[in-house]
JSON list of C-alpha atoms in Angstrom, two decimals:
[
{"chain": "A", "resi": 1393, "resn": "UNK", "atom": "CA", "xyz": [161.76, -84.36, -95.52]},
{"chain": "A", "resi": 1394, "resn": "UNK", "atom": "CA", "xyz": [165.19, -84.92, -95.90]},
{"chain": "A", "resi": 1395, "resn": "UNK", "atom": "CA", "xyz": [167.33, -84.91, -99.09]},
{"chain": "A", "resi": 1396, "resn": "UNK", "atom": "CA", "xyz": [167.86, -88.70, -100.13]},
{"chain": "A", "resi": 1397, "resn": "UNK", "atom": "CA", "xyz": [170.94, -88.33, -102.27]},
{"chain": "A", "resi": 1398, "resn": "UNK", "atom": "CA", "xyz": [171.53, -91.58, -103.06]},
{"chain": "A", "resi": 1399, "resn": "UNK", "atom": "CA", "xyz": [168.27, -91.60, -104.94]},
{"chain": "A", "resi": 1400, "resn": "UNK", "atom": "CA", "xyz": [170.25, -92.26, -108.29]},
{"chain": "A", "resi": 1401, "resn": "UNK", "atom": "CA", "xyz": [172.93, -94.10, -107.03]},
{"chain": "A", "resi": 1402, "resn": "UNK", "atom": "CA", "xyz": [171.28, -96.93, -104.78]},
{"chain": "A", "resi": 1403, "resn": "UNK", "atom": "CA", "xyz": [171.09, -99.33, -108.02]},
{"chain": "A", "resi": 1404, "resn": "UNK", "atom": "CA", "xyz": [174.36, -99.17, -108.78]},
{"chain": "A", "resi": 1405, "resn": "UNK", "atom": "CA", "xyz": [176.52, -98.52, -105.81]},
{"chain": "A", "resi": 1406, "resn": "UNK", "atom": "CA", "xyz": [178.03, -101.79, -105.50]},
{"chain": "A", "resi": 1407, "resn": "UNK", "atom": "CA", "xyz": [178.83, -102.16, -109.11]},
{"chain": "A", "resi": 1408, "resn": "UNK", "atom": "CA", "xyz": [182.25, -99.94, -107.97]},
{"chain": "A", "resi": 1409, "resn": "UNK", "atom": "CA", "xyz": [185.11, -102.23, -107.34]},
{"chain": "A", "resi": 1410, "resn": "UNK", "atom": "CA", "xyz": [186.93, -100.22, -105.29]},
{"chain": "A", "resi": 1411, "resn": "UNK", "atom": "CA", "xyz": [183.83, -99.38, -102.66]},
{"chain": "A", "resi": 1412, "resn": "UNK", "atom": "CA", "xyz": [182.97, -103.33, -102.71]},
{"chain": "A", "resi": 1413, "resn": "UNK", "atom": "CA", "xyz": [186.59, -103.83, -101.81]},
{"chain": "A", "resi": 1414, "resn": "UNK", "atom": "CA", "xyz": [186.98, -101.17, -99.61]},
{"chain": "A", "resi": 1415, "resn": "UNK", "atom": "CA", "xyz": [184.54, -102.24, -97.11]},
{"chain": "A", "resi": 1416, "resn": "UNK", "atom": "CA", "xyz": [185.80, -106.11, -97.31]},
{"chain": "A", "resi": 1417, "resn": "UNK", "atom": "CA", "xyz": [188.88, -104.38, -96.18]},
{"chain": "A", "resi": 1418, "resn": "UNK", "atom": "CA", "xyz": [186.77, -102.67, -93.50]},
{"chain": "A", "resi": 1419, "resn": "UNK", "atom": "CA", "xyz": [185.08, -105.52, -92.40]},
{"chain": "A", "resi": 1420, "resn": "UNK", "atom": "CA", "xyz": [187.79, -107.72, -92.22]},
{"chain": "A", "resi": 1421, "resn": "UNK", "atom": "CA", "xyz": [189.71, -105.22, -89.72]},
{"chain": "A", "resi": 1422, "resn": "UNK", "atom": "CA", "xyz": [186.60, -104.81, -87.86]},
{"chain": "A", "resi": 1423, "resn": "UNK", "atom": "CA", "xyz": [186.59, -108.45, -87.21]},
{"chain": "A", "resi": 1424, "resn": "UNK", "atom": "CA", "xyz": [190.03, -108.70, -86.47]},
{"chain": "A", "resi": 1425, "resn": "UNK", "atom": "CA", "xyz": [189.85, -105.44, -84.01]},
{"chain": "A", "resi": 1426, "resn": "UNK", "atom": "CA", "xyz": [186.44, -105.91, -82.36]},
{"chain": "A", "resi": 1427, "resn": "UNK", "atom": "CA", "xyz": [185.13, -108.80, -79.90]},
{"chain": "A", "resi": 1428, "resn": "UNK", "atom": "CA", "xyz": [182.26, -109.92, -81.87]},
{"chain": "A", "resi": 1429, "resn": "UNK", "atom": "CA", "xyz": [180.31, -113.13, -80.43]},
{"chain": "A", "resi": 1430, "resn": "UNK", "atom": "CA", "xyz": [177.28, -115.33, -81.73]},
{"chain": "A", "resi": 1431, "resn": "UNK", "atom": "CA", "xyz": [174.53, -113.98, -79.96]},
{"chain": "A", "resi": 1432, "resn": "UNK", "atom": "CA", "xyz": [175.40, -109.91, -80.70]},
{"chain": "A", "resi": 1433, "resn": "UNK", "atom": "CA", "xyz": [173.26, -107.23, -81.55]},
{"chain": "A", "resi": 1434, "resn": "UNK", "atom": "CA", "xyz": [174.64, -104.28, -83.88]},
{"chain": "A", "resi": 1435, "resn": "UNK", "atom": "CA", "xyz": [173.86, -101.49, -85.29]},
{"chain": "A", "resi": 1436, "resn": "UNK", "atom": "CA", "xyz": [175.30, -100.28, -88.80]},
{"chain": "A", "resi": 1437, "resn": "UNK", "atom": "CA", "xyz": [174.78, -96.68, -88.53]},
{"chain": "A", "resi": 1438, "resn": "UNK", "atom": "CA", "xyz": [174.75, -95.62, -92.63]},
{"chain": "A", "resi": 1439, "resn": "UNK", "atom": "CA", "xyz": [173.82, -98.80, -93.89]},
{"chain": "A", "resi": 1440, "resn": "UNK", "atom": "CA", "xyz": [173.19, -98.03, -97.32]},
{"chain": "A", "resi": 1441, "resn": "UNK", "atom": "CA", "xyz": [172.70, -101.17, -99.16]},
{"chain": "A", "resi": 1442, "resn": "UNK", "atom": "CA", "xyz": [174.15, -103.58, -96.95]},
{"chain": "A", "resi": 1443, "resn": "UNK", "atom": "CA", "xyz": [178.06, -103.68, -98.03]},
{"chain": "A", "resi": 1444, "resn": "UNK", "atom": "CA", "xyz": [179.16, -103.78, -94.60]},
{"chain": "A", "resi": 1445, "resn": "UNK", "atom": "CA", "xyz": [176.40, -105.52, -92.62]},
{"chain": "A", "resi": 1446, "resn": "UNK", "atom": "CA", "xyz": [176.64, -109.01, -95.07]},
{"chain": "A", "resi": 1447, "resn": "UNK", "atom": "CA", "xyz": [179.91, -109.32, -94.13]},
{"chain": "A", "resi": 1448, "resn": "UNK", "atom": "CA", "xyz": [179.49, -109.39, -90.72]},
{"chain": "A", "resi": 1449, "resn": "UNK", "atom": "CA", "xyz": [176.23, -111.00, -90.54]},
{"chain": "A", "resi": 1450, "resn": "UNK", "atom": "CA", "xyz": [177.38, -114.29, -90.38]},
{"chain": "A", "resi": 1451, "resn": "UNK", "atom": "CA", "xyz": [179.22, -113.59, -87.09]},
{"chain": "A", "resi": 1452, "resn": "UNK", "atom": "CA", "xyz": [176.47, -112.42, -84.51]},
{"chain": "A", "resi": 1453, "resn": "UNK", "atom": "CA", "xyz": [172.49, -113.14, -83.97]},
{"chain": "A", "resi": 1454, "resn": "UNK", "atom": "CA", "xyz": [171.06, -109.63, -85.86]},
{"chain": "A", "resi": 1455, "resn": "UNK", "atom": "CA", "xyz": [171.97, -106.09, -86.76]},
{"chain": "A", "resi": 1456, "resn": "UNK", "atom": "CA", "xyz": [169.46, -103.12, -87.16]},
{"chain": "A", "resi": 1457, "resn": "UNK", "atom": "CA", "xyz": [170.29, -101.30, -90.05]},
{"chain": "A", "resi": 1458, "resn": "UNK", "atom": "CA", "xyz": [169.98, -97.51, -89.86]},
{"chain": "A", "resi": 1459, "resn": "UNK", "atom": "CA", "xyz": [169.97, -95.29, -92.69]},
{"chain": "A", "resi": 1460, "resn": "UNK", "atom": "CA", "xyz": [168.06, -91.98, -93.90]},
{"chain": "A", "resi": 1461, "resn": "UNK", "atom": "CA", "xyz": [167.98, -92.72, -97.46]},
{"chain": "A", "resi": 1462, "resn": "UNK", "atom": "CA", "xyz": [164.57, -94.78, -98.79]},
{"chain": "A", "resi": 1463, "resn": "UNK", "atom": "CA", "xyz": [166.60, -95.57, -101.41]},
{"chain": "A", "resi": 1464, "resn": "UNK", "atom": "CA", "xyz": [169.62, -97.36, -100.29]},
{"chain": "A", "resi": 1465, "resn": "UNK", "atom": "CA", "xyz": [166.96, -99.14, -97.58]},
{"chain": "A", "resi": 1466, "resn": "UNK", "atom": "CA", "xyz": [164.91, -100.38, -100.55]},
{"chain": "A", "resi": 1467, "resn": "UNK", "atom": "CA", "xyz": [167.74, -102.25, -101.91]},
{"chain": "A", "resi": 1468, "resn": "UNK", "atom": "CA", "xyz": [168.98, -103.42, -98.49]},
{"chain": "A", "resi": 1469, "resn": "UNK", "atom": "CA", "xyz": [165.49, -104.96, -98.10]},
{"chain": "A", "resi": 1470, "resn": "UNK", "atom": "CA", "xyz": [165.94, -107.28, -101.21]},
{"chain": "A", "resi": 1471, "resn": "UNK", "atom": "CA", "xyz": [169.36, -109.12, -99.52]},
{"chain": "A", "resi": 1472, "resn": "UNK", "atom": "CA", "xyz": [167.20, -109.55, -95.87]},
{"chain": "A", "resi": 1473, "resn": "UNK", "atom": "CA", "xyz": [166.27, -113.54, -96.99]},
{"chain": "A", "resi": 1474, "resn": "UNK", "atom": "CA", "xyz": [170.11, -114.17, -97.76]},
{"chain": "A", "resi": 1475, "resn": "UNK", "atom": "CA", "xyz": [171.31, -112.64, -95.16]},
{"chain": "A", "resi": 1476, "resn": "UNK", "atom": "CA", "xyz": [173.05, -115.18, -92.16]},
{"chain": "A", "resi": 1477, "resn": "UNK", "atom": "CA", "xyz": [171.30, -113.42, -89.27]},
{"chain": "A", "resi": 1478, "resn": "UNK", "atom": "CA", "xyz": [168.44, -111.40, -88.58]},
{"chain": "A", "resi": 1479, "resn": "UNK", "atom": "CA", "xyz": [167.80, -108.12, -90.14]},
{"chain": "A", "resi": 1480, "resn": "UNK", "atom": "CA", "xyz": [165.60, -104.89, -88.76]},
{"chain": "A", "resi": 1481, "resn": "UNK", "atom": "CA", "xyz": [166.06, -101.33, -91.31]},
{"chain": "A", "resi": 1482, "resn": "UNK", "atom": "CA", "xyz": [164.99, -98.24, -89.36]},
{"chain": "A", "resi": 1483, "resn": "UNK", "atom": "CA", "xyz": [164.55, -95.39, -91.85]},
{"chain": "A", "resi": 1484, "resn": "UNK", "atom": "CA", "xyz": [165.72, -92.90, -89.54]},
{"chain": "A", "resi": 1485, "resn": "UNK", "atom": "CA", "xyz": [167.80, -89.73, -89.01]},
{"chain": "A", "resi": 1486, "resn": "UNK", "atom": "CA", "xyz": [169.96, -90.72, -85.75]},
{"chain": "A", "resi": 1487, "resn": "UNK", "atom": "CA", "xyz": [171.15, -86.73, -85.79]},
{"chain": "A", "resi": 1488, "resn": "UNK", "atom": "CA", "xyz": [167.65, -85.82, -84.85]},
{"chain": "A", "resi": 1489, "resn": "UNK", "atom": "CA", "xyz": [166.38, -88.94, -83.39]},
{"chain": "A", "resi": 1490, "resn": "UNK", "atom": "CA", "xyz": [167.14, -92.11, -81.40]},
{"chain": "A", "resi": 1491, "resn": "UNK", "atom": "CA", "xyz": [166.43, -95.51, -80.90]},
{"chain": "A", "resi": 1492, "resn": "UNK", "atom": "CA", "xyz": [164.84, -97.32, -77.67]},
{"chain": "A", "resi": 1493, "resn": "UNK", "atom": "CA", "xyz": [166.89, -100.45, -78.28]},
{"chain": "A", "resi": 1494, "resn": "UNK", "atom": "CA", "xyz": [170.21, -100.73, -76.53]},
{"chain": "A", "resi": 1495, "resn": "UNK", "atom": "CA", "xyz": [173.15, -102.58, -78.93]},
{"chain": "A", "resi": 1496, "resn": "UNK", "atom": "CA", "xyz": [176.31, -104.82, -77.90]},
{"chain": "A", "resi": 1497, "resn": "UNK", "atom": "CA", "xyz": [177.65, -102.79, -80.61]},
{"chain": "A", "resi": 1498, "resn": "UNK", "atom": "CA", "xyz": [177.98, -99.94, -83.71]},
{"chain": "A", "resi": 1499, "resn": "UNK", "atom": "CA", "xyz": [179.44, -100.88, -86.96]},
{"chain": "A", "resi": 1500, "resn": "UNK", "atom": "CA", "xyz": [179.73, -98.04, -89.38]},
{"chain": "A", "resi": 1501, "resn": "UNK", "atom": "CA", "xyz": [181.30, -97.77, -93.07]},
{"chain": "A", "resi": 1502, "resn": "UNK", "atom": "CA", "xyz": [181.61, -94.52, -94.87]},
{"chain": "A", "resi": 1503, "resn": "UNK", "atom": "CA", "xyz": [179.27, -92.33, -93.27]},
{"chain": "A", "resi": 1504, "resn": "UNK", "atom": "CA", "xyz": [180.55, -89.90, -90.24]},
{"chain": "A", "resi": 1505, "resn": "UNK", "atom": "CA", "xyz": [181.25, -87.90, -93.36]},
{"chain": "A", "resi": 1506, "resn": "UNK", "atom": "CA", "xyz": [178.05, -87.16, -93.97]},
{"chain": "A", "resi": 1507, "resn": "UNK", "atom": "CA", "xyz": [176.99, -86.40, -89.74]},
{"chain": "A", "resi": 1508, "resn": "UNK", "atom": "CA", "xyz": [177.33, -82.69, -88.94]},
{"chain": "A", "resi": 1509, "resn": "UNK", "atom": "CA", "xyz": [177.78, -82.78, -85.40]},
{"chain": "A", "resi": 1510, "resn": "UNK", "atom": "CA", "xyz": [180.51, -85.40, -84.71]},
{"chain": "A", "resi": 1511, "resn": "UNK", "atom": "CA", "xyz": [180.96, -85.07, -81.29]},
{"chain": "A", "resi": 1512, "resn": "UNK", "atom": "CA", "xyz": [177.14, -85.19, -80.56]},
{"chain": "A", "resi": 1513, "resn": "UNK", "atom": "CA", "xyz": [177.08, -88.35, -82.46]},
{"chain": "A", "resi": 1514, "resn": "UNK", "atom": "CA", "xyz": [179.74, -90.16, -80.36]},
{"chain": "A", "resi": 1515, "resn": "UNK", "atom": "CA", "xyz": [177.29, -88.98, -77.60]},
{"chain": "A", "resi": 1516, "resn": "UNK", "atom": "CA", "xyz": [174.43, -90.59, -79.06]},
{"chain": "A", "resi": 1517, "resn": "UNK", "atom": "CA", "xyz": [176.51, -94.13, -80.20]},
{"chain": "A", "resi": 1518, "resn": "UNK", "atom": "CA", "xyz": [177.75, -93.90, -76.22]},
{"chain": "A", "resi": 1519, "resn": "UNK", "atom": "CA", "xyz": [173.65, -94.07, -75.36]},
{"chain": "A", "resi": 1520, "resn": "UNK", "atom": "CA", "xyz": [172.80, -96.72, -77.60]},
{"chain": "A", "resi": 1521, "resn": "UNK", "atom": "CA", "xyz": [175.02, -98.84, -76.74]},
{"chain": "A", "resi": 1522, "resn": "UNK", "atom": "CA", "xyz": [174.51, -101.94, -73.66]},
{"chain": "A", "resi": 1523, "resn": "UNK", "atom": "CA", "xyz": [176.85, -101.44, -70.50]},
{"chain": "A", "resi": 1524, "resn": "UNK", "atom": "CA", "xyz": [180.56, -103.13, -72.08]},
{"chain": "A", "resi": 1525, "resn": "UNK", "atom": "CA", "xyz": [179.34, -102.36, -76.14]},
{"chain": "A", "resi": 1526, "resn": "UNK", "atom": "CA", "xyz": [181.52, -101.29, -78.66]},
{"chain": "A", "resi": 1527, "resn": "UNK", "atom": "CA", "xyz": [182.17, -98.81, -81.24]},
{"chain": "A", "resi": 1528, "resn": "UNK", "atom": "CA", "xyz": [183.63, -99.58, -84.61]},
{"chain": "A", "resi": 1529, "resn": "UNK", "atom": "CA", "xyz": [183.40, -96.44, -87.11]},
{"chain": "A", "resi": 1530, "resn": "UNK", "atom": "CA", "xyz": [185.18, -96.72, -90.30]},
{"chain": "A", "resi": 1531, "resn": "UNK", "atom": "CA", "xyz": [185.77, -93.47, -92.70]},
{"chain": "A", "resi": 1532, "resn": "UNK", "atom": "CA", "xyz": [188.20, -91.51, -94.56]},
{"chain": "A", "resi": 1533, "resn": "UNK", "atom": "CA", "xyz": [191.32, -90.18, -93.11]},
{"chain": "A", "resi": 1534, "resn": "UNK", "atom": "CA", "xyz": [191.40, -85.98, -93.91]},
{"chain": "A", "resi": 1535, "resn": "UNK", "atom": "CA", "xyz": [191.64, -85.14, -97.36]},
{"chain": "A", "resi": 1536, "resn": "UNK", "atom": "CA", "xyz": [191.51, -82.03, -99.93]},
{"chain": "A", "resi": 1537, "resn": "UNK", "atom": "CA", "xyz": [187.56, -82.16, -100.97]},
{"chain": "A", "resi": 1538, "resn": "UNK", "atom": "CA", "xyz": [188.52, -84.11, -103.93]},
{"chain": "A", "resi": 1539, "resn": "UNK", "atom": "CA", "xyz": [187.06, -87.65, -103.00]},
{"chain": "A", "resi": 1540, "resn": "UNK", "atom": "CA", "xyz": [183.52, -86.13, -103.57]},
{"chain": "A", "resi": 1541, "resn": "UNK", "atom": "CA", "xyz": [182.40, -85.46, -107.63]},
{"chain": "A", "resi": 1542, "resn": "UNK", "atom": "CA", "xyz": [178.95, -84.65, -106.35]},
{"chain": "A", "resi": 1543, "resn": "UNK", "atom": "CA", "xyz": [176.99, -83.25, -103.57]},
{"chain": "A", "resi": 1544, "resn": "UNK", "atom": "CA", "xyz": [175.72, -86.15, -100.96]},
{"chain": "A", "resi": 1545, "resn": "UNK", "atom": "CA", "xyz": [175.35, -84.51, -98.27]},
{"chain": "A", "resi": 1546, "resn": "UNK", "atom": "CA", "xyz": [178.78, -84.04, -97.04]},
{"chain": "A", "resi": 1547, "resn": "UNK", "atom": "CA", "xyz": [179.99, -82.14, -94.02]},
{"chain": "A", "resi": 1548, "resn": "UNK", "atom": "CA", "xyz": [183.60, -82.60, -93.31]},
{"chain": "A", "resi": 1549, "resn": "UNK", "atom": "CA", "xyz": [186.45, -84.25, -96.26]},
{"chain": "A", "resi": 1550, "resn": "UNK", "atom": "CA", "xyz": [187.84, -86.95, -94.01]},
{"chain": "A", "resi": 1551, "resn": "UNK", "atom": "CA", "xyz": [189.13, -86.92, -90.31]},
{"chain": "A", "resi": 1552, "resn": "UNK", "atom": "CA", "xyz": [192.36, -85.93, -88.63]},
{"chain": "A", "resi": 1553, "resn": "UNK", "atom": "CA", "xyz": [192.64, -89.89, -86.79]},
{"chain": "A", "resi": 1554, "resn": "UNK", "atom": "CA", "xyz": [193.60, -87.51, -83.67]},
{"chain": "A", "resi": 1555, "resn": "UNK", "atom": "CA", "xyz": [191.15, -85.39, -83.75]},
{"chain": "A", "resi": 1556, "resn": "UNK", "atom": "CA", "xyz": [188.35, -87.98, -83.74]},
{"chain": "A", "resi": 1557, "resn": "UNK", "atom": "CA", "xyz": [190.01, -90.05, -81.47]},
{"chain": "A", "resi": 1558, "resn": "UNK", "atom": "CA", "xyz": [189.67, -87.28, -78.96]},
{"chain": "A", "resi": 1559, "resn": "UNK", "atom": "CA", "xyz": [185.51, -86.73, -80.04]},
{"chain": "A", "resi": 1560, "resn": "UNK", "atom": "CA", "xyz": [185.00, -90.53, -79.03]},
{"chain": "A", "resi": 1561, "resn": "UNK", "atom": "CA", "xyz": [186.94, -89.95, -75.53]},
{"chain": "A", "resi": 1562, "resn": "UNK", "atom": "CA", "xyz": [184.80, -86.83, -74.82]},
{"chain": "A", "resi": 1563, "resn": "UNK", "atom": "CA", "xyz": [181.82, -88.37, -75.36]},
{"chain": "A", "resi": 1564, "resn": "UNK", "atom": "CA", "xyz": [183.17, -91.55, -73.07]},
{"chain": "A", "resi": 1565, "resn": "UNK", "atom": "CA", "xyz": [184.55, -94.29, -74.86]},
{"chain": "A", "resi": 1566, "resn": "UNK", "atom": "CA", "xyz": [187.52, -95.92, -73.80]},
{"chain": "A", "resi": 1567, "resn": "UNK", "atom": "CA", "xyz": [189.86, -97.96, -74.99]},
{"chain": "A", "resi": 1568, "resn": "UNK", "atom": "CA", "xyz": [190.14, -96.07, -78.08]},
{"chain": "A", "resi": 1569, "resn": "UNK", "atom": "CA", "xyz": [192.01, -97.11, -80.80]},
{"chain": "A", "resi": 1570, "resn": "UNK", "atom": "CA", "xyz": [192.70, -96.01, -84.63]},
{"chain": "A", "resi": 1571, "resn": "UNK", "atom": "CA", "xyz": [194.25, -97.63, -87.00]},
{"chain": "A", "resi": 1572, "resn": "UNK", "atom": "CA", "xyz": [194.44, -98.22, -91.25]},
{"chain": "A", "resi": 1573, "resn": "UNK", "atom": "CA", "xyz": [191.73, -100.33, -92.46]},
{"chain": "A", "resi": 1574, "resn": "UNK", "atom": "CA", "xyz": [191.40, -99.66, -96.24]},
{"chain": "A", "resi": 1575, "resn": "UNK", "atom": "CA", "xyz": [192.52, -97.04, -99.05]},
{"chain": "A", "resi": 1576, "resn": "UNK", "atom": "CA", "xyz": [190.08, -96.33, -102.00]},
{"chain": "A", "resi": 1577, "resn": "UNK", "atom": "CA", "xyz": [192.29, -95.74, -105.57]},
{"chain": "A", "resi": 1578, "resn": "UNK", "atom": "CA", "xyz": [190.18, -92.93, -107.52]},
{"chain": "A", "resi": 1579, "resn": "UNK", "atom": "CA", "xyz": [191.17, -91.43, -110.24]},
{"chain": "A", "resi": 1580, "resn": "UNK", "atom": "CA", "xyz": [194.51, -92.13, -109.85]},
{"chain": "A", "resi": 1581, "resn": "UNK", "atom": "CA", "xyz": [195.04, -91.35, -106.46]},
{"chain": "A", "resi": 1582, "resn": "UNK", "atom": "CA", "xyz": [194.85, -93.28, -102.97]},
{"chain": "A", "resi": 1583, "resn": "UNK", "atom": "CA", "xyz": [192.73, -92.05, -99.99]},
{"chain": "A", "resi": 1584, "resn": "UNK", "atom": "CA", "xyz": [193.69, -94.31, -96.70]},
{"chain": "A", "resi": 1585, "resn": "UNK", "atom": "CA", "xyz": [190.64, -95.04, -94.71]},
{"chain": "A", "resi": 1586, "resn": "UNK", "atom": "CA", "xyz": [190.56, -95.62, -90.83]},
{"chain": "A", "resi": 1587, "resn": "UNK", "atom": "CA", "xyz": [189.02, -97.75, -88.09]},
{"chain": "A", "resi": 1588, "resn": "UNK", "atom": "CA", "xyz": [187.80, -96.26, -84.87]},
{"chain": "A", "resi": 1589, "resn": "UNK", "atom": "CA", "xyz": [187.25, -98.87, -82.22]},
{"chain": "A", "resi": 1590, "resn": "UNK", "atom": "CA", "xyz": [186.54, -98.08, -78.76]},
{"chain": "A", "resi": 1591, "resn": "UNK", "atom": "CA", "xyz": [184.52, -99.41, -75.93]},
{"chain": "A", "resi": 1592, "resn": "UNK", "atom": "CA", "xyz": [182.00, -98.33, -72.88]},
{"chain": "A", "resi": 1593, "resn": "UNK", "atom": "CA", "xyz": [182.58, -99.75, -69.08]},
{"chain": "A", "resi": 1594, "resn": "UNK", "atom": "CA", "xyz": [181.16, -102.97, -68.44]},
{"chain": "A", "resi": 1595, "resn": "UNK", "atom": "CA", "xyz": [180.31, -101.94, -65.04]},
{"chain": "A", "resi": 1596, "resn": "UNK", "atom": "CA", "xyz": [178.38, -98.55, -65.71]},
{"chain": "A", "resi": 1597, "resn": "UNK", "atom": "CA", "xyz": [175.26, -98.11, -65.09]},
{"chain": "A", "resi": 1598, "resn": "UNK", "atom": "CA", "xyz": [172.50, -96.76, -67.57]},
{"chain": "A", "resi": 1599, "resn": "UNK", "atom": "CA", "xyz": [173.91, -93.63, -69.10]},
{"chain": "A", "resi": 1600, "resn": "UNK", "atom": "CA", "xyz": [171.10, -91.67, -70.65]}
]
């Protein structure tokens, strides 16, 4: 079984200003950037405890949560009754496994960090998604290995906002567009944090 290193940080992870107001920042630019209607179904790929998906929730009909950690799900599953839509956690690893659903769109905060194999998970967010659905993948812009104190499972110290452009057009999406979304102050410095949104074809058939 997987690693869940958030184990000791789940209870307090949104006592931290500056990750509560990064992904307000995030969210907000997601709902300025993305088409988000009523009756949408997301996914928040790396939900943790839920930072992201409130803040959205009162905009579409549900969101399935996805995260590996037991941990940060446990504390996601206390917030499901005051949420303002409806709320399914999959406990899942979507490196090594996927989902039958099909999503008008992927929301994701913080976490393509922690994947290993970027471009295969643009290729997997490409399948998931419903014929027209969107992408909309927040993280850090590249930086020196300094924004990490302690091993969680990280695999790459930010993106080059080229070079992960490109790993969403391989794998498909079009329309793709990066742009500033947040900055997190630590320790007396400023790491800028991005929003990737792109889009499939509403035409295409079933691309699995």
């Amino acid at each position: 079984m997987s690693k869940d290193y958030f184990a000791q940080k789940a209870d307090t992870y949104e006592q931290n200003r500056d990750r509560v107001d990064n992904v307000t920042n995030i969210a907000n630019t997601i709902l300025e950037k993305a088409h988000i209607e009523p009756s949408m179904h997301l996914m928040d790929f790396g939900s943790g405890t839920g930072l992201l998906l409130e803040r959205i929730a009162p905009h579409v009909k549900k969101i399935t949560a996805v995260d590996i950690s037991p941990s940060m799900n446990r504390q996601l599953s206390e917030k499901r009754a005051s949420l303002n839509c409806e709320l399914e956690i999959k406990e899942i690893d979507l490196e090594k496994q996927s989902i039958d659903e099909r999503f008008d769109g992927i929301i994701s905060s913080m976490t393509m960090h922690h994947v290993r194999n970027i471009d295969a998970m643009f290729r997997r967010f490409r399948e998931l998604l419903k014929p027209g659905g969107f992408i909309a993948i927040s993280d850090l812009d590249k930086e020196d290995g300094t924004f990490h104190s302690e091993d969680t499972g990280v695999f790459h110290f930010g993106f080059e906002r080229d070079d992960i452009a490109r790993a969403a057009e391989k794998a498909g999406f079009s329309g793709v567009e990066v742009v500033s979304a947040s900055a997190i102050e630590k320790e007396d410095r400023s790491y800028p944090v991005f929003l990737l949104t792109a889009s499939t074809n509403s035409d295409e058939n079933s691309h699995q």
